[in-house]
Tab-separated table of C-alpha atoms in Angstrom:
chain	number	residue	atom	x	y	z
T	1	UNK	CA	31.018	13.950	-9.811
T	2	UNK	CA	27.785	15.217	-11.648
T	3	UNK	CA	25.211	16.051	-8.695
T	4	UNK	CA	21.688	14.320	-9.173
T	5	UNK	CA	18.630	16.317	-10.211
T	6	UNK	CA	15.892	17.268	-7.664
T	7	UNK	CA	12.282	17.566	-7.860
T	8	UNK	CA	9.876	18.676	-5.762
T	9	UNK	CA	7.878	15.621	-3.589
T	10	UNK	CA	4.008	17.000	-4.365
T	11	UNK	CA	2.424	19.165	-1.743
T	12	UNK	CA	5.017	17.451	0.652
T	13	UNK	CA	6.579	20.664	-0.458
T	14	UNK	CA	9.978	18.798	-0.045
T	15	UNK	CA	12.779	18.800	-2.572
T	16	UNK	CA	14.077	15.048	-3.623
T	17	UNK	CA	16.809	13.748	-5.504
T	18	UNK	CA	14.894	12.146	-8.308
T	19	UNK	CA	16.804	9.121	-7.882
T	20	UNK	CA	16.195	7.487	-4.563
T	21	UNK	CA	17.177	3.926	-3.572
T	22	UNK	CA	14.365	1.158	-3.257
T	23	UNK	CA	15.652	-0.603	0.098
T	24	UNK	CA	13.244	-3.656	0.087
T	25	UNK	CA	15.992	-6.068	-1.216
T	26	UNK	CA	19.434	-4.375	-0.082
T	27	UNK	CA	19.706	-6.289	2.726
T	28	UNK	CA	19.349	-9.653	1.336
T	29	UNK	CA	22.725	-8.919	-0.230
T	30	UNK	CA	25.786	-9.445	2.164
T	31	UNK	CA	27.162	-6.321	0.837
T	32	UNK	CA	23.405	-4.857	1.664
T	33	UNK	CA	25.345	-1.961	4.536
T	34	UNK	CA	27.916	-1.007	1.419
T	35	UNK	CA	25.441	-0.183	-1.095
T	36	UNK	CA	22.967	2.205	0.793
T	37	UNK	CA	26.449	3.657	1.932
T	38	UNK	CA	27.508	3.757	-1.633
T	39	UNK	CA	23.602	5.340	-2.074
T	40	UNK	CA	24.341	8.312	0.823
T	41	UNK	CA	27.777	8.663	-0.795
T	42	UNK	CA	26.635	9.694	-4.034
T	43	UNK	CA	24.332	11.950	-3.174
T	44	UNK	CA	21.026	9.996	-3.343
T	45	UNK	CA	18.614	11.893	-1.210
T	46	UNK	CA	15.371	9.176	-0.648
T	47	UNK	CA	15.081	5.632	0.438
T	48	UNK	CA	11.976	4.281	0.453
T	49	UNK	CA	11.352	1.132	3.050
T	50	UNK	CA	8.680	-0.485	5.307
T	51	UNK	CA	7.943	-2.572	8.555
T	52	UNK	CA	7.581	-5.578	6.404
T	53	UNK	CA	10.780	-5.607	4.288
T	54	UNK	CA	12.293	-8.543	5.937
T	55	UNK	CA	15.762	-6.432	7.563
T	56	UNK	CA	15.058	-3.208	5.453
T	57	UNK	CA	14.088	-0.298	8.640
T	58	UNK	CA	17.277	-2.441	10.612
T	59	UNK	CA	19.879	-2.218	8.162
T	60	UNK	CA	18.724	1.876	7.352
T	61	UNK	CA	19.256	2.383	11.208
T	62	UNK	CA	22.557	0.738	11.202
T	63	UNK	CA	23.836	3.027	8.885
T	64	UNK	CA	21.912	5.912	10.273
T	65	UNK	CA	23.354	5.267	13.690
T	66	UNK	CA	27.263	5.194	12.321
T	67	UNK	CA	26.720	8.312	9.883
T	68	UNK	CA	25.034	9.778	13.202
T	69	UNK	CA	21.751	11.220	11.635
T	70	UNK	CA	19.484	10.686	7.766
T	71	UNK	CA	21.241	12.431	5.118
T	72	UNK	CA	18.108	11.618	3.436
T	73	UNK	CA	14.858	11.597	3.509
T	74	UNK	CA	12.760	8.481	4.912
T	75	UNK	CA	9.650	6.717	3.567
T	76	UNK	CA	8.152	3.741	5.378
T	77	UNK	CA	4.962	1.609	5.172
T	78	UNK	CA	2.269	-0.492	7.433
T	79	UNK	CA	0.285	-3.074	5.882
T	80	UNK	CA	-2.139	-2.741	8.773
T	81	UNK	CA	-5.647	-1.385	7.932
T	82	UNK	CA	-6.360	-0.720	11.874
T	83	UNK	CA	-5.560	2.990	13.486
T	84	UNK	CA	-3.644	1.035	16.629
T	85	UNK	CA	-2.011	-1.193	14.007
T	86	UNK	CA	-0.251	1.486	12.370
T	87	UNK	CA	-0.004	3.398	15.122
T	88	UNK	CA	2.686	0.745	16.559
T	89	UNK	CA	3.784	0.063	13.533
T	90	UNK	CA	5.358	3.829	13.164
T	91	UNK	CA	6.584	3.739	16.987
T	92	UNK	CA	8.170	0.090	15.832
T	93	UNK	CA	9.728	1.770	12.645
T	94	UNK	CA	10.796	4.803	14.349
T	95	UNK	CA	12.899	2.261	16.755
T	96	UNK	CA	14.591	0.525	14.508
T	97	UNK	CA	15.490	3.455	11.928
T	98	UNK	CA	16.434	5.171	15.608
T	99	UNK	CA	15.260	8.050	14.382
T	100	UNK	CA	12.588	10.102	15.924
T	101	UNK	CA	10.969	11.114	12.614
T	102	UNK	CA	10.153	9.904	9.648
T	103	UNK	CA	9.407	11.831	6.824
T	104	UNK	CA	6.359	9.893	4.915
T	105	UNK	CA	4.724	7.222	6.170
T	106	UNK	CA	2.529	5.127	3.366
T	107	UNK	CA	-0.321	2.894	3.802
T	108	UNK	CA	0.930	0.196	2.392
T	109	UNK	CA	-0.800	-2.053	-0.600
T	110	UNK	CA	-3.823	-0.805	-0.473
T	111	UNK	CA	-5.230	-2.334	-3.705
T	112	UNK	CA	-8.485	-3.995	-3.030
T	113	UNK	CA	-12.202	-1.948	-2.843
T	114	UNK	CA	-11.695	-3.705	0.680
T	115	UNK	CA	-8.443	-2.605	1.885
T	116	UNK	CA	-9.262	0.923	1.227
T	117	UNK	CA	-12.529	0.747	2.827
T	118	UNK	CA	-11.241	-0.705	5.780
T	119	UNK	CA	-8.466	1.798	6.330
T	120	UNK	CA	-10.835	5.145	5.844
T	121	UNK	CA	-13.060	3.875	8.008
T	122	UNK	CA	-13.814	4.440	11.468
T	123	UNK	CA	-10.631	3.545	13.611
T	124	UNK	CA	-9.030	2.858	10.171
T	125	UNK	CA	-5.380	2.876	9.545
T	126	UNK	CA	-5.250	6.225	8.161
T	127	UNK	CA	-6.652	7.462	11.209
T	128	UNK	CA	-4.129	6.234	12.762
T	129	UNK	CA	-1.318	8.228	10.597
T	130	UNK	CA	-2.839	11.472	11.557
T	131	UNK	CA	-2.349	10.716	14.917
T	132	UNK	CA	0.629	10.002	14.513
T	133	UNK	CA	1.707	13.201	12.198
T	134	UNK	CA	-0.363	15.106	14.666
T	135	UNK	CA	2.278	13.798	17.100
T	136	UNK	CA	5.046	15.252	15.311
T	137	UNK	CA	6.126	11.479	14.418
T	138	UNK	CA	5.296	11.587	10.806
T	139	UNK	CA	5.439	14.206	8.321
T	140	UNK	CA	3.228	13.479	5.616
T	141	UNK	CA	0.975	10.691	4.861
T	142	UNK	CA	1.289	8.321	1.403
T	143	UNK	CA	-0.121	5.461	-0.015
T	144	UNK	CA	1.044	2.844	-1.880
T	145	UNK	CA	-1.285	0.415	-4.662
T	146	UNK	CA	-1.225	-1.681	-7.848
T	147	UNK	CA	-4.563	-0.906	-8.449
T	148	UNK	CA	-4.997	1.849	-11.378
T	149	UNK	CA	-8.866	2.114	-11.131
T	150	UNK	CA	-8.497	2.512	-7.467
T	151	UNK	CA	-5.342	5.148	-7.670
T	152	UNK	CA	-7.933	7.510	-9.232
T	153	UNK	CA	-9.810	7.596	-6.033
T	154	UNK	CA	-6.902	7.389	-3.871
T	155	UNK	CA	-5.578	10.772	-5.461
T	156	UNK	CA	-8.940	12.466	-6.213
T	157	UNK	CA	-9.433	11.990	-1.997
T	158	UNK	CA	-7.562	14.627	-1.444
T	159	UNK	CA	-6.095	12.131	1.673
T	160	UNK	CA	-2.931	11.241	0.617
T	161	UNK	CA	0.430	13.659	-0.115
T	162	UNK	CA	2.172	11.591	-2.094
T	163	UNK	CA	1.213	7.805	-4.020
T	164	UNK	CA	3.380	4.957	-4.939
T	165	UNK	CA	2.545	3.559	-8.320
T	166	UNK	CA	4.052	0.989	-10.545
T	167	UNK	CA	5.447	3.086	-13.974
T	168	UNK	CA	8.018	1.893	-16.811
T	169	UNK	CA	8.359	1.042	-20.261
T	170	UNK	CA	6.860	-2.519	-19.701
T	171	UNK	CA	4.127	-0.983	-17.861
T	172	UNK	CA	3.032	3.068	-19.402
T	173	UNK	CA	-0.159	1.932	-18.201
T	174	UNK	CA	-0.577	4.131	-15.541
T	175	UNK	CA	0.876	7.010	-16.948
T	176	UNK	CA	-2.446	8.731	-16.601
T	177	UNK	CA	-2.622	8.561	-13.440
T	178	UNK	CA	0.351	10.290	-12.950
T	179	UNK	CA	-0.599	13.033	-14.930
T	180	UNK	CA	-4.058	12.921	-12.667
T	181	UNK	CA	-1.423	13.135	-9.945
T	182	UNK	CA	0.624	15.833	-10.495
T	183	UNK	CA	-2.516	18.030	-11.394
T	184	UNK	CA	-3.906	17.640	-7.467
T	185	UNK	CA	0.012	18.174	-6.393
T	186	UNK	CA	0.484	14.714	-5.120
T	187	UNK	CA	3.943	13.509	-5.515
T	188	UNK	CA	4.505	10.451	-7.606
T	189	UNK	CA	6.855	7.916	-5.932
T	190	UNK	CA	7.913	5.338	-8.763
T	191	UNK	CA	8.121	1.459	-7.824
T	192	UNK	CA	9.767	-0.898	-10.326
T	193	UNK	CA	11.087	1.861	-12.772
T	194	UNK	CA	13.740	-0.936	-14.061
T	195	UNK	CA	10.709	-3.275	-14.856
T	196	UNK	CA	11.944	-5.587	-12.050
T	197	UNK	CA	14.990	-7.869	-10.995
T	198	UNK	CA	13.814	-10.729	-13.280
T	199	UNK	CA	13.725	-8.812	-15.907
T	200	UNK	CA	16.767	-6.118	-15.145
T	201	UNK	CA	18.811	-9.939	-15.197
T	202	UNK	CA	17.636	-10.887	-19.107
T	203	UNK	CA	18.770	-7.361	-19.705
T	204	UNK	CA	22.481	-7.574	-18.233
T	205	UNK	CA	22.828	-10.557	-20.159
T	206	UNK	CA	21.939	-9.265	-22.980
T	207	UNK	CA	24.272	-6.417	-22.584
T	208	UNK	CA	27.006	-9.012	-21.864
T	209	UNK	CA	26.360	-10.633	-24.983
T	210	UNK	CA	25.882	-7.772	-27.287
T	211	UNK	CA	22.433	-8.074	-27.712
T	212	UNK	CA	20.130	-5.997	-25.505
T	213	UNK	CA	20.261	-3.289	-28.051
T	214	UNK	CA	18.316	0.038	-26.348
T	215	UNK	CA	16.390	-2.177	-23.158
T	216	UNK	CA	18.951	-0.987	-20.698
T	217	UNK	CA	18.234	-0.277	-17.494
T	218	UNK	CA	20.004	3.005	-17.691
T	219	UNK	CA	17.246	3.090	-20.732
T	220	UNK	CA	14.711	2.657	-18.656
T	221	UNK	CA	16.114	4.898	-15.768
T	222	UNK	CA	15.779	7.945	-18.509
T	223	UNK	CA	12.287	6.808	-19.859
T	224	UNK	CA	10.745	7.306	-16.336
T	225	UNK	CA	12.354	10.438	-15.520
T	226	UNK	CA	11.586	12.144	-18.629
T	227	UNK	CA	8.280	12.167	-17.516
T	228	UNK	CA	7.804	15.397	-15.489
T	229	UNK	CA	5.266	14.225	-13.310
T	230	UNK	CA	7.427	11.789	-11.114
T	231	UNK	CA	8.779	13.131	-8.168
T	232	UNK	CA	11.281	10.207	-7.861
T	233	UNK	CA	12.127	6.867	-8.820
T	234	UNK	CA	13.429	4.270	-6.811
T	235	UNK	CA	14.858	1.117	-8.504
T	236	UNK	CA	16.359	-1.401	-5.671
T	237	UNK	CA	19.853	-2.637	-5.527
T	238	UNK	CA	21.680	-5.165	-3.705
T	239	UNK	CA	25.371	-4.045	-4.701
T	240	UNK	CA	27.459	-0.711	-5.323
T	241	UNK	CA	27.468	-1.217	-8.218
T	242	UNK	CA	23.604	-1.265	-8.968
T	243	UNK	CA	23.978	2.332	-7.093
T	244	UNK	CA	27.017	3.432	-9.100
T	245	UNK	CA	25.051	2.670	-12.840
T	246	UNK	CA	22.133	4.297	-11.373
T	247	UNK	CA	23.506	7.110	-10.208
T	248	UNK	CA	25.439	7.957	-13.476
T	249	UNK	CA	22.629	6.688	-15.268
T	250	UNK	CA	20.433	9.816	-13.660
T	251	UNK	CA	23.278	12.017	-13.897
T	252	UNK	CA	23.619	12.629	-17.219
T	253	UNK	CA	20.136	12.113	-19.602
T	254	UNK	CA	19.085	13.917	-22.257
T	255	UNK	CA	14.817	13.718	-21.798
T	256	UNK	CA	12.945	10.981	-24.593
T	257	UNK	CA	11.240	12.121	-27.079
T	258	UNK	CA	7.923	10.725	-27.787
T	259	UNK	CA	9.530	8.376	-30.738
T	260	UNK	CA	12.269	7.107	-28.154
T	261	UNK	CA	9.512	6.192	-25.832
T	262	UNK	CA	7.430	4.234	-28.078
T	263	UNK	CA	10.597	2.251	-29.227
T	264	UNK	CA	11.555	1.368	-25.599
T	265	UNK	CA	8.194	0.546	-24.843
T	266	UNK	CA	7.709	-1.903	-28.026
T	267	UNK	CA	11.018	-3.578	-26.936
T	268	UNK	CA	10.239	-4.156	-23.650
T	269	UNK	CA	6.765	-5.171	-24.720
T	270	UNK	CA	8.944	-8.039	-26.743
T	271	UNK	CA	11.315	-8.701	-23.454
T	272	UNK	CA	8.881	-11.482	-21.990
């Protein structure tokens, strides 16, 4: 089996698989336990989660409490703004992952001028997170946001480790900020690299029919890795088999050239 690629996670200083496993929707699949099984069994190393994924942190400690430890690394979010707030929040994650550490904790969302003033300030939620990593809960603080003009600041704080931003060939928009990303050695955690499950379902039709031409998702896997400044990419699944074309998908690419790029991108700009 070809072993996945890893990169290193920003000034985390950790080493990732650069595939990891999006685990917001895996467990509104009944075979949710198989695939993040399937995940650990083929060697993805990063599965990204948070307290308000509807079953996500319980069905990661299931299978953390049968394999008997993480085989890879953790990332979890709070959507509170408030230092107490996320405070429990990592205690309430750290319960139901039974684990007693979690690797990166994100603040999650924050994509308003608001939202990020109310967590940096006084008895904000960040404040909170260094607490908590000064605790030994936490290793490493992250942030999460769908804002571009408000990344900039997020990474230019100097606050934040590692940043979750929306990047694919339907959206190269904030490819620039990556870059901007990668030059203050904060790792780039990649949301939505398959352009989404609406759209990843016109695309398997497509492919059924004999149509989808080069907008595959294993397409789209290799435009957002070829990009050196993502740390990792993590495209949910609900099945094994989501896993299984992933992971072969990251396996074996050959990096796009800048003409390969521009064609995906104009196709998916035609998707919808």
């Amino acid at each position: 089996m070809a072993m996945l690629r890893k990169r290193r996670l920003g000034r985390t200083g950790l080493m990732t698989t650069e595939l990891g496993l999006g685990a917001m929707d895996t467990p509104t699949s009944d075979q949710g336990a198989a695939t993040l099984e399937a995940a650990i069994d083929a060697g993805i190393g990063f599965v990204d989660t948070a307290r308000d994924y509807a079953g996500s942190e319980h069905l990661i400690g299931e299978v953390i409490r049968r394999r008997g430890s993480a085989p890879f690394l953790i990332a979890s979010k709070t959507f509170s703004r408030t230092a107490s707030g996320a405070q429990y929040a990592i205690d309430d994650s750290l319960r139901v992952l039974g684990v007693r550490y979690i690797d990166v904790y994100q603040l999650h969302d924050v994509s308003t001028p608001e939202a990020w003033a109310e967590v940096m300030g006084p008895d904000g939620a960040l404040e909170g997170l260094k607490t908590a990593q000064y605790r030994g809960l936490i290793g490493h603080i992250g942030v999460s946001t769908h804002n571009l003009e408000l990344a900039r600041e997020l990474i230019l704080s100097g606050e934040f480790a590692t940043i979750m931003l929306e990047y694919s060939a339907f959206y190269p928009e904030s490819a620039p900020l990556l870059e901007l990303a990668a030059e203050h050695d904060v790792g780039v955690i990649v949301m939505r690299p398959l352009g989404g499950s609406g759209r990843t379902s016109v695309m398997r039709r497509r492919m059924e029919e004999g149509t989808a031409g080069a907008l595959t998702p294993a397409n789209l896997l290799r435009y957002v890795l070829s990009n050196p400044a993502v740390s990792v990419a993590i495209p949910g699944a609900r099945f094994p088999s989501r896993i299984e074309a992933n992971v072969a998908a990251a396996s074996n690419y050959e990096p796009m050239d800048d003409a390969e790029r521009r064609e995906l991108e104009e196709l998916a700009a035609r998707l919808y």
